[in-house]
Amino acid sequence: MSQTDIDERIRAVLSEFKLLSPFAAGYPVNQSFDYSELYPLLAFSANNVGDPFRHSRYQSNTHETEREVVLAMAKLARLPAEEAWGYVTSGGTEGNMYGIYVGREMLGDPVAYFSEDTHYSVRKILHVLNVRNFMIRSLDNGEIDYDDLRESIRSNSQAPALVIANIGTTMKGAVDDLDRIRAIIDETAPPRAYIHADAALSGMILPFVDDPQPFGFDSGIDSFAVSGHKLIGSPLPCGVVLTRKAYTARIGRAIEYVGVLDTTLSGSRSAFAPMIIWYGLTRHGADGFRQVVANMLDTAEYAVRQFNANGIPAWRAENSPIVVFPRPSPYVLFQWQLAPLGDIAHLITMPHVTREIIDEVVADCLEWPPVK
């Protein structure tokens, strides 16, 4: 391939991204970021192999920054620094897999419980990890059906319980009630229990609202996965998984080749992703994220009003930027890259989704109604 062909391929991809980005309203990806100050780091082959809290023989790494990211996220998730361990992942699926993996190792041979509204990665992970599991019904608002959870744990009362709780479901933004889940565990009294929280989007929302639902380690969870490319914004998928430092003793292995304890799922890991998350966290700060979140939720409420004012029933969960409405026509789904599921769809008021975009989506829904 000639240099001209290479340049043309790059221009074509860039042109496509520029064309599509203004119409990305259906997925929880923040496009309002600028990481150009980090671009010089891409000239080096850095690698965050192994435990970020241990020394590695591969010295071109960003473990120090990764530790800062983990401790910053631990603070947001209400996990004391002295108890915290974690690492920067490739995204929510790896975070969920790590949390479930730690839960399996801590419990022995558990039965896992997850709701119908749980992210699709969880069922795949449970299959890969060979964990027995039950899918629990969901309530209409997307929360787990607590009565069904109670009966399912009770029917497997001799097995340890591994509960995957949603801190913001994928389609409806529902937050499972951790206090009720803990009460059910206490009532049914399985031999041991572990709660993993999938907080991919809402894990960076609830710390910055005035009246959040229970979501953190102070509410009894044992691990927590959050995405970096969602609210923070990133040019590549990434995330952070957190758990208690004491739990890693069950899974760590010393690897002489790289001179570091192997406590993560992946071997070689991105050294660039921790810099992205650190940069995003540092540039915004707590006050900045509080304002970002407030703007997102204000825009979401505006969207609900606009849909309803035009005869399109719409709603959103508490503290959620996910606006749910009846499934529109294929044209509207395609034009605005909306996420459908059955007879509903949603749009998500990420920072780049403005009120003007909301107005255009509503107008297109009216102009291009679904075929009955």
CSV table of C-alpha atoms in Angstrom, one decimal:
chain,number,residue,atom,x,y,z
A,1,MET,CA,0.0,0.0,0.0
A,2,SER,CA,1.4,3.4,-1.0
A,3,GLN,CA,1.7,6.3,1.3
A,4,THR,CA,-1.0,8.0,-0.7
A,5,ASP,CA,-3.3,5.1,0.0
A,6,ILE,CA,-2.4,5.1,3.7
A,7,ASP,CA,-3.2,8.9,3.9
A,8,GLU,CA,-6.4,8.4,2.1
A,9,ARG,CA,-7.5,5.7,4.5
A,10,ILE,CA,-6.8,7.9,7.5
A,11,ARG,CA,-8.7,10.8,5.9
A,12,ALA,CA,-11.6,8.6,5.1
A,13,VAL,CA,-12.0,7.3,8.7
A,14,LEU,CA,-11.5,10.9,10.1
A,15,SER,CA,-14.1,12.2,7.7
A,16,GLU,CA,-16.6,9.5,8.7
A,17,PHE,CA,-16.0,10.1,12.5
A,18,LYS,CA,-16.6,13.9,12.0
A,19,LEU,CA,-19.8,13.2,10.1
A,20,LEU,CA,-21.2,10.8,12.6
A,21,SER,CA,-20.2,12.4,15.9
A,22,PRO,CA,-22.9,15.2,15.9
A,23,PHE,CA,-25.6,12.5,15.7
A,24,ALA,CA,-24.5,10.2,18.5
A,25,ALA,CA,-27.4,10.5,21.0
A,26,GLY,CA,-28.1,6.9,22.0
A,27,TYR,CA,-25.0,5.6,23.7
A,28,PRO,CA,-23.3,6.7,27.0
A,29,VAL,CA,-20.2,8.1,25.4
A,30,ASN,CA,-19.0,11.6,26.2
A,31,GLN,CA,-17.5,13.3,23.2
A,32,SER,CA,-16.6,16.6,24.9
A,33,PHE,CA,-12.9,16.1,25.6
A,34,ASP,CA,-9.5,17.2,24.4
A,35,TYR,CA,-6.5,15.0,25.2
A,36,SER,CA,-4.1,16.6,22.7
A,37,GLU,CA,-1.7,17.4,25.5
A,38,LEU,CA,-1.2,13.6,26.0
A,39,TYR,CA,-0.4,12.8,22.3
A,40,PRO,CA,3.4,12.9,22.7
A,41,LEU,CA,3.1,9.9,25.0
A,42,LEU,CA,2.0,7.8,22.0
A,43,ALA,CA,5.6,7.9,20.7
A,44,PHE,CA,6.6,5.3,23.3
A,45,SER,CA,5.8,1.6,24.0
A,46,ALA,CA,4.7,1.8,27.5
A,47,ASN,CA,3.0,-1.1,29.3
A,48,ASN,CA,1.3,-1.4,32.7
A,49,VAL,CA,1.9,-5.1,33.1
A,50,GLY,CA,0.9,-6.5,36.5
A,51,ASP,CA,-0.2,-5.1,39.8
A,52,PRO,CA,-0.2,-1.3,39.7
A,53,PHE,CA,0.6,-1.3,43.4
A,54,ARG,CA,3.8,-3.3,43.0
A,55,HIS,CA,7.2,-2.7,41.2
A,56,SER,CA,7.6,-4.0,37.7
A,57,ARG,CA,10.8,-4.7,35.8
A,58,TYR,CA,9.1,-3.2,32.8
A,59,GLN,CA,9.8,0.4,33.8
A,60,SER,CA,8.1,2.3,31.0
A,61,ASN,CA,4.8,2.3,32.7
A,62,THR,CA,2.2,4.7,34.3
A,63,HIS,CA,1.6,2.6,37.5
A,64,GLU,CA,2.0,5.7,39.7
A,65,THR,CA,-0.7,7.5,37.8
A,66,GLU,CA,-2.8,4.4,37.7
A,67,ARG,CA,-2.6,4.2,41.5
A,68,GLU,CA,-3.8,7.8,41.7
A,69,VAL,CA,-6.7,7.0,39.5
A,70,VAL,CA,-7.7,4.0,41.6
A,71,LEU,CA,-7.5,5.9,44.9
A,72,ALA,CA,-9.5,8.8,43.4
A,73,MET,CA,-12.2,6.4,42.2
A,74,ALA,CA,-12.1,4.6,45.6
A,75,LYS,CA,-12.9,7.9,47.3
A,76,LEU,CA,-15.8,8.5,45.0
A,77,ALA,CA,-17.1,4.9,45.6
A,78,ARG,CA,-16.7,5.4,49.4
A,79,LEU,CA,-14.0,2.9,49.9
A,80,PRO,CA,-11.2,3.9,52.4
A,81,ALA,CA,-7.9,4.3,50.7
A,82,GLU,CA,-6.1,1.9,53.0
A,83,GLU,CA,-8.6,-0.8,52.0
A,84,ALA,CA,-8.7,-0.1,48.3
A,85,TRP,CA,-7.2,-2.0,45.4
A,86,GLY,CA,-8.0,-1.9,41.7
A,87,TYR,CA,-6.7,-1.2,38.2
A,88,VAL,CA,-7.5,0.5,35.0
A,89,THR,CA,-9.4,-1.9,32.7
A,90,SER,CA,-10.2,-2.0,29.0
A,91,GLY,CA,-13.8,-1.2,29.8
A,92,GLY,CA,-16.9,-2.3,31.6
A,93,THR,CA,-16.9,-5.9,30.6
A,94,GLU,CA,-13.4,-6.5,32.0
A,95,GLY,CA,-14.4,-4.7,35.1
A,96,ASN,CA,-17.5,-6.9,35.5
A,97,MET,CA,-15.4,-10.0,34.8
A,98,TYR,CA,-12.8,-9.1,37.4
A,99,GLY,CA,-15.5,-8.4,40.1
A,100,ILE,CA,-17.3,-11.6,39.4
A,101,TYR,CA,-14.0,-13.5,39.3
A,102,VAL,CA,-13.0,-12.2,42.7
A,103,GLY,CA,-16.5,-13.1,44.0
A,104,ARG,CA,-16.2,-16.6,42.7
A,105,GLU,CA,-12.7,-17.0,44.3
A,106,MET,CA,-13.9,-15.6,47.6
A,107,LEU,CA,-17.1,-17.7,47.8
A,108,GLY,CA,-15.9,-21.0,46.4
A,109,ASP,CA,-18.7,-22.4,44.4
A,110,PRO,CA,-21.4,-19.7,44.4
A,111,VAL,CA,-24.7,-19.2,42.6
A,112,ALA,CA,-24.8,-15.9,40.8
A,113,TYR,CA,-28.0,-13.8,40.6
A,114,PHE,CA,-28.5,-11.0,38.0
A,115,SER,CA,-31.6,-9.3,36.6
A,116,GLU,CA,-33.1,-9.3,33.1
A,117,ASP,CA,-31.9,-5.7,32.7
A,118,THR,CA,-28.3,-6.5,33.6
A,119,HIS,CA,-25.7,-5.7,30.9
A,120,TYR,CA,-25.2,-8.4,28.3
A,121,SER,CA,-21.6,-8.9,29.4
A,122,VAL,CA,-22.6,-10.6,32.7
A,123,ARG,CA,-24.2,-13.7,31.2
A,124,LYS,CA,-21.2,-14.2,28.9
A,125,ILE,CA,-18.8,-13.7,31.9
A,126,LEU,CA,-20.7,-16.2,34.0
A,127,HIS,CA,-20.5,-18.7,31.2
A,128,VAL,CA,-16.7,-18.2,30.7
A,129,LEU,CA,-16.1,-18.4,34.5
A,130,ASN,CA,-18.4,-21.5,34.8
A,131,VAL,CA,-20.5,-20.0,37.6
A,132,ARG,CA,-23.9,-21.4,38.2
A,133,ASN,CA,-26.5,-18.6,37.8
A,134,PHE,CA,-30.1,-17.5,37.9
A,135,MET,CA,-31.6,-14.6,35.9
A,136,ILE,CA,-34.0,-12.7,38.1
A,137,ARG,CA,-37.0,-10.9,36.8
A,138,SER,CA,-36.9,-7.1,36.5
A,139,LEU,CA,-39.5,-4.6,37.7
A,140,ASP,CA,-41.1,-2.4,35.0
A,141,ASN,CA,-38.7,0.5,35.9
A,142,GLY,CA,-35.6,-1.8,35.3
A,143,GLU,CA,-34.7,-2.6,38.9
A,144,ILE,CA,-34.2,-6.2,40.0
A,145,ASP,CA,-37.4,-7.9,41.3
A,146,TYR,CA,-36.6,-8.1,45.0
A,147,ASP,CA,-39.3,-10.8,45.7
A,148,ASP,CA,-37.9,-13.0,42.9
A,149,LEU,CA,-34.4,-12.5,44.2
A,150,ARG,CA,-35.4,-13.4,47.7
A,151,GLU,CA,-37.1,-16.6,46.6
A,152,SER,CA,-34.2,-17.6,44.3
A,153,ILE,CA,-31.6,-17.2,47.0
A,154,ARG,CA,-33.9,-19.1,49.4
A,155,SER,CA,-34.3,-22.0,47.0
A,156,ASN,CA,-30.5,-22.3,46.8
A,157,SER,CA,-29.9,-21.6,50.5
A,158,GLN,CA,-27.0,-24.0,50.8
A,159,ALA,CA,-24.9,-22.1,48.1
A,160,PRO,CA,-23.0,-18.9,48.6
A,161,ALA,CA,-24.7,-16.0,46.9
A,162,LEU,CA,-23.0,-13.8,44.3
A,163,VAL,CA,-25.3,-10.9,43.4
A,164,ILE,CA,-24.6,-8.6,40.5
A,165,ALA,CA,-26.3,-5.3,41.3
A,166,ASN,CA,-26.9,-2.6,38.6
A,167,ILE,CA,-26.0,0.9,39.5
A,168,GLY,CA,-27.7,2.3,36.5
A,169,THR,CA,-29.1,-0.3,34.0
A,170,THR,CA,-28.1,-0.1,30.4
A,171,MET,CA,-31.5,0.7,28.9
A,172,LYS,CA,-33.4,2.4,31.7
A,173,GLY,CA,-30.8,3.8,34.1
A,174,ALA,CA,-32.4,1.9,37.1
A,175,VAL,CA,-30.4,1.6,40.3
A,176,ASP,CA,-30.9,-1.6,42.2
A,177,ASP,CA,-31.6,-0.9,45.9
A,178,LEU,CA,-28.5,-2.1,47.7
A,179,ASP,CA,-30.1,-1.8,51.1
A,180,ARG,CA,-33.0,-4.1,50.1
A,181,ILE,CA,-30.5,-6.6,48.5
A,182,ARG,CA,-28.5,-6.6,51.7
A,183,ALA,CA,-31.6,-7.1,53.8
A,184,ILE,CA,-32.6,-10.0,51.5
A,185,ILE,CA,-29.2,-11.6,52.0
A,186,ASP,CA,-29.5,-11.2,55.8
A,187,GLU,CA,-33.0,-12.7,55.7
A,188,THR,CA,-32.2,-15.7,53.5
A,189,ALA,CA,-28.8,-16.3,55.2
A,190,PRO,CA,-26.7,-18.0,52.5
A,191,PRO,CA,-23.4,-19.4,53.8
A,192,ARG,CA,-21.5,-16.5,52.3
A,193,ALA,CA,-22.4,-13.5,50.0
A,194,TYR,CA,-20.7,-11.1,47.7
A,195,ILE,CA,-22.1,-8.1,45.8
A,196,HIS,CA,-20.5,-6.8,42.6
A,197,ALA,CA,-21.8,-3.4,41.4
A,198,ASP,CA,-21.9,-2.7,37.7
A,199,ALA,CA,-21.7,1.1,37.8
A,200,ALA,CA,-20.5,1.7,34.3
A,201,LEU,CA,-22.2,5.1,33.8
A,202,SER,CA,-23.9,6.0,37.1
A,203,GLY,CA,-20.7,5.3,39.1
A,204,MET,CA,-19.6,8.8,37.9
A,205,ILE,CA,-23.0,10.4,38.3
A,206,LEU,CA,-24.2,9.5,41.8
A,207,PRO,CA,-21.1,10.8,43.6
A,208,PHE,CA,-22.0,14.3,42.3
A,209,VAL,CA,-25.7,14.6,43.0
A,210,ASP,CA,-27.3,15.9,46.1
A,211,ASP,CA,-29.4,12.9,47.0
A,212,PRO,CA,-27.9,9.7,45.5
A,213,GLN,CA,-29.3,6.3,45.8
A,214,PRO,CA,-27.0,3.9,47.8
A,215,PHE,CA,-24.2,2.9,45.4
A,216,GLY,CA,-20.9,2.4,47.1
A,217,PHE,CA,-18.8,0.3,49.4
A,218,ASP,CA,-20.5,1.9,52.4
A,219,SER,CA,-23.7,0.2,51.2
A,220,GLY,CA,-22.2,-3.3,51.4
A,221,ILE,CA,-20.7,-3.9,47.9
A,222,ASP,CA,-17.5,-5.9,47.5
A,223,SER,CA,-16.4,-4.8,44.0
A,224,PHE,CA,-17.3,-1.9,41.7
A,225,ALA,CA,-16.8,-1.4,37.9
A,226,VAL,CA,-17.0,2.0,36.2
A,227,SER,CA,-16.3,3.1,32.7
A,228,GLY,CA,-13.8,5.8,31.7
A,229,HIS,CA,-15.1,6.5,28.2
A,230,LYS,CA,-18.6,7.2,29.4
A,231,LEU,CA,-19.0,10.3,31.6
A,232,ILE,CA,-15.3,11.2,31.8
A,233,GLY,CA,-14.8,10.8,28.0
A,234,SER,CA,-12.0,9.0,26.2
A,235,PRO,CA,-10.8,8.3,22.7
A,236,LEU,CA,-10.6,4.7,23.6
A,237,PRO,CA,-12.6,2.3,25.8
A,238,CYS,CA,-11.3,2.1,29.4
A,239,GLY,CA,-12.5,1.8,32.9
A,240,VAL,CA,-11.6,1.2,36.5
A,241,VAL,CA,-12.4,-1.8,38.7
A,242,LEU,CA,-12.2,-1.6,42.5
A,243,THR,CA,-12.3,-4.2,45.3
A,244,ARG,CA,-10.9,-4.6,48.7
A,245,LYS,CA,-7.2,-5.0,49.0
A,246,ALA,CA,-7.6,-8.1,51.3
A,247,TYR,CA,-9.4,-10.0,48.5
A,248,THR,CA,-6.5,-9.9,46.1
A,249,ALA,CA,-4.5,-12.3,48.3
A,250,ARG,CA,-6.7,-15.1,46.9
A,251,ILE,CA,-5.8,-14.5,43.3
A,252,GLY,CA,-2.3,-13.0,43.1
A,253,ARG,CA,0.7,-15.0,41.7
A,254,ALA,CA,4.3,-13.9,41.5
A,255,ILE,CA,5.6,-13.7,37.9
A,256,GLU,CA,9.4,-13.7,37.8
A,257,TYR,CA,9.5,-12.8,34.1
A,258,VAL,CA,8.1,-9.3,34.7
A,259,GLY,CA,9.0,-9.1,38.4
A,260,VAL,CA,5.6,-8.2,39.6
A,261,LEU,CA,2.6,-9.8,41.2
A,262,ASP,CA,-0.1,-10.9,38.7
A,263,THR,CA,-3.4,-9.8,40.2
A,264,THR,CA,-5.2,-8.4,37.1
A,265,LEU,CA,-7.1,-10.3,34.4
A,266,SER,CA,-4.9,-9.0,31.5
A,267,GLY,CA,-1.2,-9.3,31.2
A,268,SER,CA,0.0,-6.3,29.2
A,269,ARG,CA,-2.3,-3.4,29.9
A,270,SER,CA,-2.6,0.1,28.4
A,271,ALA,CA,-0.3,2.7,30.0
A,272,PHE,CA,-2.2,5.4,28.1
A,273,ALA,CA,-5.6,4.8,29.5
A,274,PRO,CA,-4.6,5.7,33.1
A,275,MET,CA,-3.2,9.0,31.8
A,276,ILE,CA,-6.5,9.7,30.0
A,277,ILE,CA,-8.6,9.0,33.1
A,278,TRP,CA,-6.2,10.9,35.4
A,279,TYR,CA,-6.2,13.9,33.0
A,280,GLY,CA,-10.0,13.9,32.8
A,281,LEU,CA,-10.4,13.7,36.6
A,282,THR,CA,-7.8,16.3,37.2
A,283,ARG,CA,-9.0,18.8,34.6
A,284,HIS,CA,-12.6,18.7,35.8
A,285,GLY,CA,-12.2,18.2,39.5
A,286,ALA,CA,-15.1,17.5,41.8
A,287,ASP,CA,-16.8,20.9,41.2
A,288,GLY,CA,-16.4,20.5,37.4
A,289,PHE,CA,-18.0,17.0,37.4
A,290,ARG,CA,-20.8,18.3,39.7
A,291,GLN,CA,-21.6,20.9,37.1
A,292,VAL,CA,-21.3,18.5,34.2
A,293,VAL,CA,-23.7,16.0,35.9
A,294,ALA,CA,-26.2,18.8,36.8
A,295,ASN,CA,-26.2,20.0,33.1
A,296,MET,CA,-26.8,16.4,31.9
A,297,LEU,CA,-29.7,15.8,34.2
A,298,ASP,CA,-31.2,19.2,33.4
A,299,THR,CA,-31.0,18.3,29.7
A,300,ALA,CA,-32.6,14.9,30.4
A,301,GLU,CA,-35.5,16.5,32.2
A,302,TYR,CA,-35.9,18.9,29.2
A,303,ALA,CA,-36.0,16.0,26.9
A,304,VAL,CA,-38.7,14.3,28.9
A,305,ARG,CA,-40.8,17.4,28.8
A,306,GLN,CA,-40.3,17.9,25.1
A,307,PHE,CA,-41.2,14.4,24.2
A,308,ASN,CA,-44.3,14.4,26.4
A,309,ALA,CA,-45.4,17.9,25.2
A,310,ASN,CA,-45.4,16.4,21.6
A,311,GLY,CA,-47.5,13.4,22.5
A,312,ILE,CA,-44.6,11.0,22.8
A,313,PRO,CA,-44.6,9.3,26.3
A,314,ALA,CA,-41.1,9.5,27.8
A,315,TRP,CA,-39.6,9.1,31.3
A,316,ARG,CA,-36.3,8.7,33.1
A,317,ALA,CA,-35.1,7.1,36.3
A,318,GLU,CA,-34.0,9.1,39.4
A,319,ASN,CA,-30.6,10.7,38.8
A,320,SER,CA,-30.4,9.3,35.3
A,321,PRO,CA,-29.6,11.0,32.0
A,322,ILE,CA,-31.2,8.1,30.1
A,323,VAL,CA,-34.5,9.1,28.6
A,324,VAL,CA,-36.8,6.2,27.6
A,325,PHE,CA,-39.5,6.5,25.0
A,326,PRO,CA,-41.4,4.3,22.5
A,327,ARG,CA,-39.3,2.7,19.8
A,328,PRO,CA,-39.2,5.2,16.9
A,329,SER,CA,-38.9,4.5,13.2
A,330,PRO,CA,-35.8,2.8,11.7
A,331,TYR,CA,-34.8,6.1,10.2
A,332,VAL,CA,-34.7,7.9,13.5
A,333,LEU,CA,-32.8,5.0,15.1
A,334,PHE,CA,-30.2,5.2,12.4
A,335,GLN,CA,-30.0,9.0,12.1
A,336,TRP,CA,-29.4,9.5,15.8
A,337,GLN,CA,-27.7,6.2,16.6
A,338,LEU,CA,-30.3,5.4,19.2
A,339,ALA,CA,-30.3,2.2,21.2
A,340,PRO,CA,-33.5,0.1,21.0
A,341,LEU,CA,-34.7,-2.9,23.0
A,342,GLY,CA,-38.0,-4.4,22.1
A,343,ASP,CA,-40.7,-1.7,22.0
A,344,ILE,CA,-38.6,1.0,23.6
A,345,ALA,CA,-35.5,3.1,22.8
A,346,HIS,CA,-33.5,5.6,24.7
A,347,LEU,CA,-31.3,8.6,24.2
A,348,ILE,CA,-28.7,9.7,26.7
A,349,THR,CA,-28.0,13.3,27.5
A,350,MET,CA,-24.2,13.1,27.6
A,351,PRO,CA,-22.4,16.4,27.7
A,352,HIS,CA,-22.3,16.8,23.9
A,353,VAL,CA,-26.1,16.2,23.6
A,354,THR,CA,-27.6,19.7,23.6
A,355,ARG,CA,-31.2,20.9,23.9
A,356,GLU,CA,-31.0,21.7,20.2
A,357,ILE,CA,-30.2,18.1,19.5
A,358,ILE,CA,-33.2,17.0,21.7
A,359,ASP,CA,-35.5,19.3,19.6
A,360,GLU,CA,-34.2,17.7,16.4
A,361,VAL,CA,-34.7,14.2,17.7
A,362,VAL,CA,-38.3,15.0,18.8
A,363,ALA,CA,-39.0,16.7,15.4
A,364,ASP,CA,-37.7,13.6,13.5
A,365,CYS,CA,-39.8,11.3,15.7
A,366,LEU,CA,-42.9,13.3,14.7
A,367,GLU,CA,-41.9,13.6,11.0
A,368,TRP,CA,-40.9,9.9,10.7
A,369,PRO,CA,-43.4,8.0,12.9
A,370,PRO,CA,-42.9,4.2,13.3
A,371,VAL,CA,-44.9,2.0,10.9
A,372,LYS,CA,-47.8,0.4,12.7
